[in-house]
Amino acid sequence: MAVVNNLNGYHEPTIEELEKELPVVLDGQVPLGDLLSRVVQAIYAELSELVETLPNMSDGARKRTLADWVVTTKKQVVKLYAITKWARDAETVQKCMNITAFLMNQNQQFEDVMRGLTYAKDSLDPARLRNHDLLTSLDVLTTGTYQRLPSGIKKSIVPIAPLTDADIVRTLGDMENAIRYRLRMTEIIPVEMSQHRIANGRVHFTVPKLFETAICLRGAEKNDGWFFVSVKFLITVGGDLTGVQEFPSEPTGVLRRHIADEADLRMACYLPFPDKPEFAPNPEDPPRPQLPEGAADAPLVRLFNFLQMMSMSYQLEILCHQAQRMRSLGWADFLKVEMRDGRKTLAVSYWMRPPQPTISGLPPNRVKPPPHGGTLTISIVEDIDKKAARSPMARMLAELQRSSKLGDMRPSDEVENLQFDVKWEPMKGVLAANIDAEEAISAVQELVVESDNIDFESMLRKVIEVHTKAILKFYQVQLQRGPIRVFSPEGKVVLISERSYHSLRVHLCADEIAIVSIDTRAGRLNLRDTGDLAAAGRGPRFSAISDKLNEAPSMLFDALIRLRYNTITDIVEQKANYLGFQVFRHRNFAKEELQKLGPAARGMMYIQLANFPTHYLVLVLTDEEFRYALISTKMLSDTMFGNMIMEDIGWLEVRRIRGDRNAGTVMDEVVVSSLSLDARVGQKRKRDGIPPDLRRSEDSFNLETQVLRELYAYCCARVAYTRVERQFKLRGIPYAHVNPTITLPQISELGHIQSSLARSVPALCVQSSDILSGAPAAEAAMPNIRVIPLNWWSDKKAQVVTCVKLKYVQQPVGKRAAAGVSSKNIIRPSKRIIYDAAEAVVSFLSEEVDTCVDEFLEEWARVSKMVVIAREVARMAKEKKWRDVRLLSFDLQTVEFAYASDYTVLITCTDQLSPTGGSFELRFSRCTPSPTLLQPSSLAPPQHFFPSHQLRTNPHEQAEPYLRHVLRHGPLASSLGRLVELLRNTLPIAVELENMRASSHDAKQSPGHGRGRSHTAIKGASEPSIATYVKGLGWWRVLYGDLRHALDFRLMTGKRIAILDASHSPFGTSSSTSSSSLSSPELLSLLPIPDFKILVNDAIKSVRMKDEHARVARIDVGVVCDSAVVSVMARALHERVLKKLREVIPR
């Protein structure tokens, strides 16, 4: 390849080398990576913005926003995808562009060569040799040197002698004299330029607030005119000083040359051309004008007119520049700047509005908003009334000058009295406000362009400030005279002006204030919040309202009304949430149901009562105040969406609830009306006698947290009382409300269930004869019984306490009573009962409000029975002379007493409201014996020595299922007496049978050494086992080991006890079976004890040998004895039966 490329000594470049020679053109090229990054970042930013704004939108707006975003983003992604496809050919396109640029450069070079050749041809054509200088040639030929030089060479080479200082001073002095003569004798000086001075060979004219200029004469001849030297505009730029350097007071550069040329041209307008001009006149120039006949040239007048226009135009350009500067600083979309009439008029329109797009199918707005807010026009105009432009003295001086210098002639030019004309034209219907334009314009006072402080922004802001104030004043009047007199009271809508900033201070409610202002830049209505709830979360709401208002400013009153209700709702919701209440803004009520709250209702807040979910405290928002209602609801199960209805409505008076004690009882102020009976639902009941100063103030939406808490607590109390009263009504129990100042007894156990609002809530009082009708021991209660709901003021479950005062005091005794004592004479035997022994007051605490009456009656039945039992036990020792019967324990729930010696029974009762009348439970035990009670008259059996496991048992425990029923028959006092008597009479039987069982048990453990065995027992013989059990009330049975023979012990009247062969019935003939019968059914029946009569006779003899006065009588099937000898008789007969059975029973 190298050989081929270098043939004939010529190097042929490669493709890569040629491409490097191409110029790189990047014009219009964008890196694909930058484009991708920009699009992705834009999509991410929009998504982040949606995340922040979507939660505050409604569901429909959220869906619409998402759909619009998806469509827009999809378009961008599709475009990006297409660009990515095109980018595959980016390298080829780039190479083509580089080749194109190379060819264009080559073409440009060809064109430059052609132009160079053409220029050379055109420039060489006129090149000619000058004519021969014969004179110079002769001089050089004859003299050998130049005799004469051209004047141009002399001037350029030979220096001119400089003037001395004296010559300069003399020349300037002569020029000043000429100027002074000209000005005093012939020149017409405008009165406005009368202030002048002559110095340094020139005259300086000063026109206040316009300019200061210096001119000089061209010479001392009559036809020598004036020429311009300098000018200084007497202006000061105010406001933003950014553009000061662009408008210097002394023009320089092109502007100065333009002013100088134009000023010289105007002053030399009527001067004749010189006789020998330096340059040949241009035939294309227009001819110089000639002075009219009878007119004298007035160049200074023309100079004044020109510089006056230049100064004012200069100021107007500064104002325009300042207006454009404002546009670049954020006013571009809202400010329109125009220069009209040859840049003599500056028109600035503010509050520009973009044109509204017309959507087909929708009707156009009835009122089309103006395209802008107003226009500020600044024009340079000539004062038509010239006499008014000058003072009388100035007019007189001008006339004297004219007559003295010109005589009968007139000046060629007249002075133009120019001035700024500033006009402000506010548009009609801006922000839907029909302001008085004349009044607004007069309020601006005078708009003047001040040359010593040129500030367009201050002028525009002054106009906008007046316009803003007029619009806000219109809004103030509109709000105060609106259809709803919400903002009519004084101080509700206040126009505030602070440092040229105007705003409307609208008092919504309580401490909540909305500020309505107008953006001076954009002319948009702004709504912001300054209350306690002014937080970032409420910003989007106010922004959305502001956007809607700017679309339809006429809806300001309606928007503020809605904002007022929303703010009140937010306050209530915030305070309810702070208190932990369940609050709802809407419930599923039909429109007809909501009308039951009255026609004045504008909104509702529903606070659900935690303990009573079907009841709500409703805060009804009206135009002037809150109205409070307690409603009970019911859900309709047959509706698709679970619609609710209002069953009852109770209207509440906060002032009475909060403690206006002189106003009467709160219950009289609460109107609880049935919806089907009262046609005035939703209307307040008129109350006479309320002083005007106690009525609600105009703004009663300042709902304190404590007030809301008390209202909620009162509603809970109201519902609790209603449910208690309903129970009384269902049972036909009359009740009455008592003074709420009568509080609960001062019991520490109830200290946690007190409330400061309890004084405002009355208690219920019922008569004991009504509520305890048919209940046991109803006579034990005093006539008045108070029922008081509790815990309705807290988040705990509501309770009801029922206070009953007993007719007599029964002191609790025993360990159980001592364990429940919480303070002096106060015991709490259970969670639901508190007893004040000093006052004899029993407080029954019910956990369920709906069943408090049933719970009270159940607890009362239990407590009253325990009280009766304790009272009767205390009487038995005296009335029946049972000295060993004594009360051991009494705590309103249980009674424990000793019925004989150390034998005790514990009585409790359950299910007192059951149809069967409830039941009793008996628990038998032993207590420590009292030595003083062990007297011969005691029914207690003699002390025995038992093993440790049998030491302290009560044998009556087995008979408890039969004994418990004794207390259910007949009056409790008499039933208790029968029970105690039965226990005392059966105690010897039970004790002896227990001894038999214990002896048999010991005999099995150690054969031949069992306690209680006869001394005649054969040592080492097998002792038959026995079993004792209860057959019925007062009926025990001893079943021997073969399970075929048994003894029955039956209690009879007169404290007699019958010991019988169990195979015989005392109520009829026995059907004994043959001992030889071994069939299976016969094995289950009892057999007669062999030789039972003989055994009975032997036992009776043995008993009478020990006590000849023993009351014992034999019968056919056994023996009857007194309870005093039953132990001896039973033991004797038992030993003989055992002995006999060992003989007959095969081993």
Coordinates of N, CA, C and O in Angstrom, one line a residue, residues 832-903:
R832 N -68.0 -4.7 93.1 CA -69.2 -4.0 92.7 C -70.0 -3.5 93.9 O -71.1 -2.9 93.8
I833 N -69.4 -3.7 95.2 CA -70.1 -3.3 96.4 C -69.2 -2.5 97.3 O -68.1 -2.9 97.5
I834 N -69.7 -1.4 97.8 CA -68.9 -0.5 98.7 C -69.9 -0.3 99.9 O -71.0 0.2 99.6
Y835 N -69.4 -0.5 101.1 CA -70.3 -0.4 102.3 C -69.7 0.6 103.3 O -68.6 0.5 103.7
D836 N -70.5 1.6 103.6 CA -70.1 2.6 104.6 C -70.9 2.2 105.9 O -72.1 2.4 106.1
A837 N -70.1 1.5 106.8 CA -70.8 1.0 108.0 C -71.2 2.1 109.0 O -72.2 1.9 109.7
A838 N -70.5 3.2 108.9 CA -70.9 4.3 109.8 C -72.2 4.9 109.4 O -73.1 5.3 110.2
E839 N -72.5 5.1 108.1 CA -73.7 5.7 107.6 C -74.7 4.6 107.2 O -75.8 5.0 106.8
A840 N -74.3 3.4 107.2 CA -75.2 2.3 106.8 C -75.6 2.5 105.3 O -76.8 2.3 105.0
V841 N -74.7 2.9 104.4 CA -75.0 3.1 103.0 C -74.2 2.1 102.2 O -73.0 2.0 102.3
V842 N -75.0 1.4 101.4 CA -74.4 0.4 100.5 C -74.5 1.0 99.0 O -75.5 1.4 98.6
S843 N -73.3 1.0 98.4 CA -73.2 1.5 97.0 C -73.0 0.3 96.1 O -72.0 -0.4 96.2
F844 N -73.9 0.2 95.1 CA -73.8 -0.9 94.2 C -73.3 -0.4 92.8 O -73.9 0.5 92.3
L845 N -72.2 -0.9 92.4 CA -71.5 -0.4 91.1 C -71.8 -1.4 90.0 O -71.4 -2.6 90.1
S846 N -72.5 -0.9 89.0 CA -72.8 -1.7 87.8 C -71.9 -1.4 86.6 O -71.7 -0.2 86.3
E847 N -71.3 -2.4 86.0 CA -70.4 -2.2 84.9 C -71.2 -1.9 83.6 O -70.7 -1.2 82.7
E848 N -72.4 -2.4 83.4 CA -73.2 -2.2 82.2 C -74.3 -1.3 82.5 O -75.1 -1.5 83.4
V849 N -74.4 -0.2 81.7 CA -75.5 0.8 81.9 C -76.9 0.1 81.6 O -77.9 0.4 82.2
D850 N -76.9 -0.6 80.5 CA -78.2 -1.2 80.0 C -78.7 -2.2 81.0 O -79.9 -2.5 80.9
T851 N -78.0 -2.8 81.8 CA -78.5 -3.8 82.8 C -78.2 -3.4 84.2 O -78.1 -4.3 85.1
C852 N -78.1 -2.1 84.5 CA -77.7 -1.7 85.8 C -78.9 -2.0 86.8 O -78.6 -2.4 88.0
V853 N -80.1 -2.0 86.4 CA -81.2 -2.3 87.3 C -81.2 -3.7 87.7 O -81.4 -4.1 88.9
D854 N -81.0 -4.6 86.7 CA -81.0 -6.0 87.0 C -79.8 -6.4 87.9 O -79.9 -7.2 88.8
E855 N -78.6 -5.8 87.6 CA -77.5 -6.0 88.4 C -77.7 -5.5 89.9 O -77.3 -6.2 90.8
F856 N -78.3 -4.4 90.0 CA -78.6 -3.9 91.3 C -79.6 -4.8 92.1 O -79.3 -5.1 93.3
L857 N -80.6 -5.3 91.4 CA -81.6 -6.1 92.1 C -80.9 -7.5 92.5 O -81.2 -8.0 93.5
E858 N -80.0 -7.9 91.6 CA -79.3 -9.2 91.9 C -78.4 -9.0 93.1 O -78.4 -9.8 94.0
E859 N -77.6 -7.9 93.1 CA -76.7 -7.7 94.2 C -77.5 -7.4 95.4 O -77.1 -7.8 96.5
W860 N -78.6 -6.6 95.3 CA -79.4 -6.4 96.5 C -80.0 -7.6 97.1 O -80.0 -7.8 98.3
A861 N -80.4 -8.5 96.2 CA -81.0 -9.8 96.7 C -79.9 -10.5 97.5 O -80.2 -11.1 98.6
R862 N -78.7 -10.5 97.0 CA -77.6 -11.2 97.7 C -77.3 -10.5 99.0 O -77.1 -11.2 100.0
V863 N -77.1 -9.2 98.9 CA -76.6 -8.5 100.1 C -77.7 -8.5 101.2 O -77.5 -8.7 102.4
S864 N -79.0 -8.3 100.7 CA -80.1 -8.3 101.7 C -80.2 -9.6 102.4 O -80.4 -9.7 103.6
K865 N -80.0 -10.7 101.7 CA -80.1 -12.0 102.3 C -79.0 -12.2 103.3 O -79.2 -12.8 104.4
M866 N -77.8 -11.8 102.9 CA -76.7 -11.9 103.8 C -76.9 -11.0 105.1 O -76.6 -11.4 106.2
V867 N -77.5 -9.9 104.9 CA -77.8 -9.0 106.1 C -78.8 -9.7 107.0 O -78.7 -9.7 108.2
V868 N -79.8 -10.3 106.4 CA -80.9 -11.0 107.2 C -80.2 -12.2 107.9 O -80.5 -12.4 109.1
I869 N -79.4 -12.9 107.2 CA -78.8 -14.1 107.8 C -77.9 -13.7 109.0 O -77.9 -14.3 110.1
A870 N -77.1 -12.6 108.8 CA -76.2 -12.2 109.8 C -77.0 -11.7 111.0 O -76.7 -11.9 112.2
R871 N -78.1 -11.0 110.7 CA -79.0 -10.5 111.8 C -79.6 -11.6 112.6 O -79.6 -11.6 113.9
E872 N -80.1 -12.6 111.9 CA -80.7 -13.8 112.6 C -79.7 -14.6 113.4 O -80.1 -15.1 114.5
V873 N -78.5 -14.7 112.8 CA -77.5 -15.5 113.6 C -77.2 -14.8 114.9 O -77.0 -15.4 116.0
A874 N -77.1 -13.4 114.8 CA -76.8 -12.7 116.0 C -77.9 -12.8 117.0 O -77.7 -12.7 118.3
R875 N -79.2 -13.0 116.6 CA -80.3 -13.1 117.6 C -80.4 -14.5 118.2 O -81.0 -14.7 119.2
M876 N -79.9 -15.5 117.5 CA -80.1 -16.9 117.9 C -79.6 -17.2 119.3 O -80.2 -17.9 120.1
A877 N -78.4 -16.6 119.6 CA -77.8 -16.9 120.9 C -78.7 -16.4 122.1 O -78.7 -17.0 123.1
K878 N -79.4 -15.3 121.8 CA -80.2 -14.8 122.9 C -81.6 -15.4 122.9 O -82.2 -15.8 123.9
E879 N -82.2 -15.3 121.7 CA -83.6 -15.8 121.6 C -83.8 -17.3 121.9 O -84.7 -17.7 122.6
K880 N -82.9 -18.1 121.2 CA -83.0 -19.5 121.4 C -82.0 -20.1 122.4 O -82.0 -21.3 122.6
K881 N -81.3 -19.2 123.0 CA -80.3 -19.6 124.0 C -79.3 -20.7 123.5 O -79.0 -21.6 124.2
W882 N -78.9 -20.5 122.3 CA -77.9 -21.3 121.7 C -76.6 -20.6 121.9 O -76.1 -19.8 121.0
R883 N -75.9 -20.8 123.0 CA -74.8 -20.0 123.3 C -73.6 -20.3 122.4 O -72.7 -19.5 122.3
D884 N -73.5 -21.5 121.9 CA -72.4 -21.8 121.0 C -72.7 -21.4 119.6 O -71.8 -21.7 118.7
V885 N -73.8 -20.8 119.2 CA -74.1 -20.2 117.9 C -73.5 -18.8 117.9 O -74.0 -18.0 118.7
R886 N -72.6 -18.5 117.1 CA -72.0 -17.2 117.1 C -71.5 -16.8 115.7 O -71.2 -17.7 114.9
L887 N -71.6 -15.5 115.4 CA -71.2 -15.0 114.1 C -69.7 -14.8 114.0 O -69.1 -14.2 114.8
L888 N -69.2 -15.5 112.9 CA -67.7 -15.4 112.8 C -67.3 -14.4 111.7 O -66.3 -13.7 111.9
S889 N -68.0 -14.3 110.7 CA -67.6 -13.4 109.6 C -68.9 -12.9 108.8 O -69.8 -13.7 108.6
F890 N -68.8 -11.6 108.4 CA -69.9 -11.0 107.7 C -69.3 -9.8 106.9 O -68.8 -8.9 107.4
D891 N -69.5 -9.9 105.5 CA -69.0 -8.9 104.6 C -69.9 -8.5 103.5 O -69.5 -8.2 102.4
L892 N -71.2 -8.7 103.7 CA -72.3 -8.4 102.7 C -72.4 -9.4 101.6 O -73.4 -9.5 100.9
Q893 N -71.3 -10.2 101.4 CA -71.3 -11.2 100.3 C -71.5 -12.6 100.9 O -72.0 -13.5 100.3
T894 N -70.9 -12.8 102.1 CA -70.9 -14.1 102.7 C -71.2 -13.9 104.2 O -70.9 -12.8 104.8
V895 N -71.7 -15.0 104.8 CA -71.9 -15.0 106.3 C -71.3 -16.4 106.8 O -71.7 -17.4 106.2
E896 N -70.5 -16.3 107.7 CA -69.9 -17.5 108.3 C -70.2 -17.5 109.8 O -69.9 -16.4 110.5
F897 N -70.7 -18.6 110.3 CA -71.0 -18.6 111.7 C -70.9 -20.0 112.2 O -70.9 -21.0 111.4
A898 N -70.7 -20.2 113.5 CA -70.6 -21.5 114.2 C -71.9 -21.9 114.7 O -72.5 -21.1 115.5
Y899 N -72.4 -23.1 114.3 CA -73.7 -23.5 114.8 C -73.6 -24.4 115.9 O -74.6 -24.7 116.6
A900 N -72.5 -25.0 116.2 CA -72.3 -25.8 117.4 C -70.8 -25.9 117.7 O -70.0 -26.4 116.8
S901 N -70.4 -25.5 118.9 CA -69.0 -25.6 119.2 C -68.1 -25.0 118.1 O -68.2 -23.8 117.8
D902 N -67.2 -25.7 117.5 CA -66.3 -25.2 116.5 C -66.7 -25.6 115.1 O -65.9 -25.6 114.2
Y903 N -67.9 -26.1 114.9 CA -68.5 -26.5 113.6 C -69.1 -25.2 113.0 O -70.0 -24.6 113.6

